[in-house]
C-alpha atoms as one frame of an Amber mdcrd trajectory, in Angstrom:
protein
 -46.203   3.766-143.545 -42.921   2.440-142.164 -43.750  -0.935-143.728 -43.741
   0.491-147.265 -40.617   2.571-146.640 -38.695  -0.434-145.287 -39.917  -2.729
-148.022 -39.002  -0.137-150.672 -35.498   0.323-149.259 -34.986  -3.456-149.234
 -36.403  -3.731-152.788 -39.077  -6.168-151.621 -42.151  -4.535-153.183 -44.002
  -5.760-156.236 -44.313  -3.310-159.130 -47.893  -2.475-158.089 -46.754  -1.841
-154.521 -43.941   0.390-155.795 -46.466   2.446-157.757 -48.650   2.747-154.653
 -45.627   3.766-152.561 -44.589   6.425-155.090 -48.100   7.844-155.054 -48.115
   7.911-151.252 -44.830   9.824-151.207 -46.142  12.241-153.810 -49.396  12.998
-151.983 -48.115  13.383-148.423 -45.211  15.779-147.751 -44.588  14.436-144.245
 -44.511  10.880-145.597 -42.074  11.948-148.330 -39.750  13.519-145.748 -39.922
  10.363-143.618 -39.185   8.123-146.628 -36.222  10.233-147.712 -34.943  10.321
-144.123 -35.043   6.524-143.898 -33.265   6.138-147.242 -30.563   8.594-146.110
 -30.192   6.619-142.862 -29.919   3.392-144.869 -27.222   5.026-146.998 -25.244
   5.977-143.878 -25.622   2.476-142.454 -24.488   0.953-145.724 -21.317   3.032
-145.609 -20.629   2.332-141.941 -21.429  -1.373-142.032 -20.015  -2.331-145.404
 -17.283  -4.329-143.781 -17.037  -7.633-142.051 -17.986  -7.909-138.411 -15.223
  -8.430-135.868 -14.724 -11.989-134.692 -16.480 -12.735-131.431 -17.142 -16.248
-130.262 -19.307 -18.330-132.572 -19.872 -15.328-134.843 -16.806 -15.283-137.030
 -16.054 -12.723-139.727 -18.328 -14.650-142.105 -21.123 -12.206-141.198 -21.514
  -9.305-143.653 -24.066  -6.658-142.955 -24.286  -5.255-146.503 -22.960  -7.356
-149.368 -21.559  -4.494-151.447 -21.126  -0.779-151.899 -22.829  -1.243-155.260
 -26.034  -2.274-153.472 -25.951   0.909-151.370 -25.422   2.988-154.511 -28.346
   1.271-156.207 -30.555   1.986-153.179 -29.523   5.663-153.192 -30.199   5.913
-156.933 -33.571   4.221-156.443 -34.439   6.734-153.732 -33.593   9.648-156.049
 -35.632   8.037-158.816 -38.491   7.533-156.366 -38.592  11.204-155.386 -38.372
  12.327-159.017 -41.051   9.863-160.146 -43.304  10.755-157.234 -43.705  14.247
-158.598 -44.490  13.024-162.105 -47.278  10.597-161.212 -49.984  10.980-158.652
 -53.183   9.296-157.556 -54.826   9.221-154.187 -54.568   5.914-152.344 -55.815
   5.427-148.792 -52.874   4.232-146.763 -53.709   4.611-143.124 -56.554   4.068
-140.740 -57.556   6.535-138.033 -55.586   6.000-134.858 -57.382   6.178-131.542
 -55.624   7.760-128.542 -55.500   4.374-126.762 -53.256   2.807-129.396 -51.419
   5.907-130.594 -48.462   5.342-128.251 -47.664   1.797-129.469 -45.327   1.861
-132.443 -44.521  -0.808-134.965 -40.807  -1.473-135.269 -39.165  -3.497-138.023
 -36.312  -5.716-136.920 -33.888  -6.869-139.623 -30.705  -8.905-139.348 -28.358
 -10.286-141.968 -27.055 -13.741-141.163 -26.463 -15.983-144.101 -26.480 -19.714
-143.403 -28.900 -19.730-140.467 -31.883 -22.036-140.678 -33.837 -20.136-137.998
 -33.616 -16.669-136.473 -35.734 -15.564-133.523 -36.021 -12.389-131.483 -36.442
 -12.306-127.733 -36.852  -9.251-125.551 -38.751  -7.311-122.948 -41.406  -6.317
-125.520 -42.046 -10.033-126.297 -42.227 -10.893-122.592 -38.977 -12.805-123.252
 -40.807 -15.257-125.503 -39.097 -16.315-128.720 -40.685 -14.860-131.856 -39.475
 -16.268-135.200 -38.250 -13.891-137.892 -39.097 -14.546-141.530 -36.577 -14.820
-144.358 -36.602 -11.681-146.508 -35.812 -13.306-149.830 -32.988 -15.790-150.169
 -29.981 -13.556-149.541 -29.547 -14.032-145.773 -31.792 -11.250-144.442 -34.370
 -12.050-141.755 -37.128  -9.669-140.620 -40.211  -9.115-138.515 -42.346  -6.103
-137.589 -43.603  -5.983-134.010 -45.685  -3.583-131.949 -43.396  -2.060-129.333
 -44.761   0.074-126.485 -42.978   3.240-125.359 -40.038   2.797-123.024 -36.581
   1.273-122.936 -36.421  -2.355-124.071 -33.709  -5.023-124.119 -33.592  -7.646
-126.864 -31.369 -10.106-128.725 -31.531 -12.442-131.695 -31.259 -16.214-131.360
 -29.623 -17.945-134.312 -30.307 -21.633-135.003 -31.927 -22.096-131.562 -28.684
 -21.612-129.623 -26.455 -18.649-130.500 -27.510 -15.359-128.887 -26.501 -12.194
-130.737 -27.251  -8.537-129.978 -28.518  -6.421-132.870 -25.370  -5.538-134.856
 -26.938  -2.245-136.023 -27.642  -0.947-132.499 -24.705   0.371-130.495 -26.551
   0.662-127.152 -25.946  -2.650-125.359 -25.957  -4.117-121.893 -24.887  -7.408
-120.334 -27.696  -9.281-118.597 -27.583 -11.454-115.464 -26.907 -14.552-117.586
 -23.811 -13.190-119.344 -25.513 -12.430-122.671 -25.295  -9.054-124.345 -28.647
  -7.411-125.142 -29.325  -4.481-127.441 -31.226  -1.525-125.999 -34.126   0.003
-127.929 -35.709   3.248-126.739 -39.219   3.972-128.012 -40.666   7.419-127.359
 -44.372   7.947-126.758
């Protein structure tokens, strides 16, 4: 479910996938509330992060988290259109598999970072056993992403840009310095 919501917010769905997403939102009230909640959160983030990052070491003010206010307005308009359209059209599509109690506590989390000009972006953290996992470009506009299974608990993680620059997640305010002098973001996952 979170996959379709995230992909819809980032406008990365094909037209067929958008139709499927709209039908999912229409048929499942809880899913609709979750989708709208994520779009509202994205709107808040767009407003808060629509400015250049402060200079800090190798990460100069060239980093922009959201390219424009216009993009945030388009996403908000798309979300309103989605909700309106969801009530006009409706078909049943299966969208989830039964979850067994053994795997119910592990959650998939989507990690996204905007860093234009990087040739590689990786994530490293306690949930990857501190192994580097490459992120994938999300289009050609500087966004990188990956979805990972994250068990419940408190996790530390950072991004590695171009195999050398370590950067905490700029969208997460909870941070902590590690024993090596790097700053890690803190992610709390509830069971």
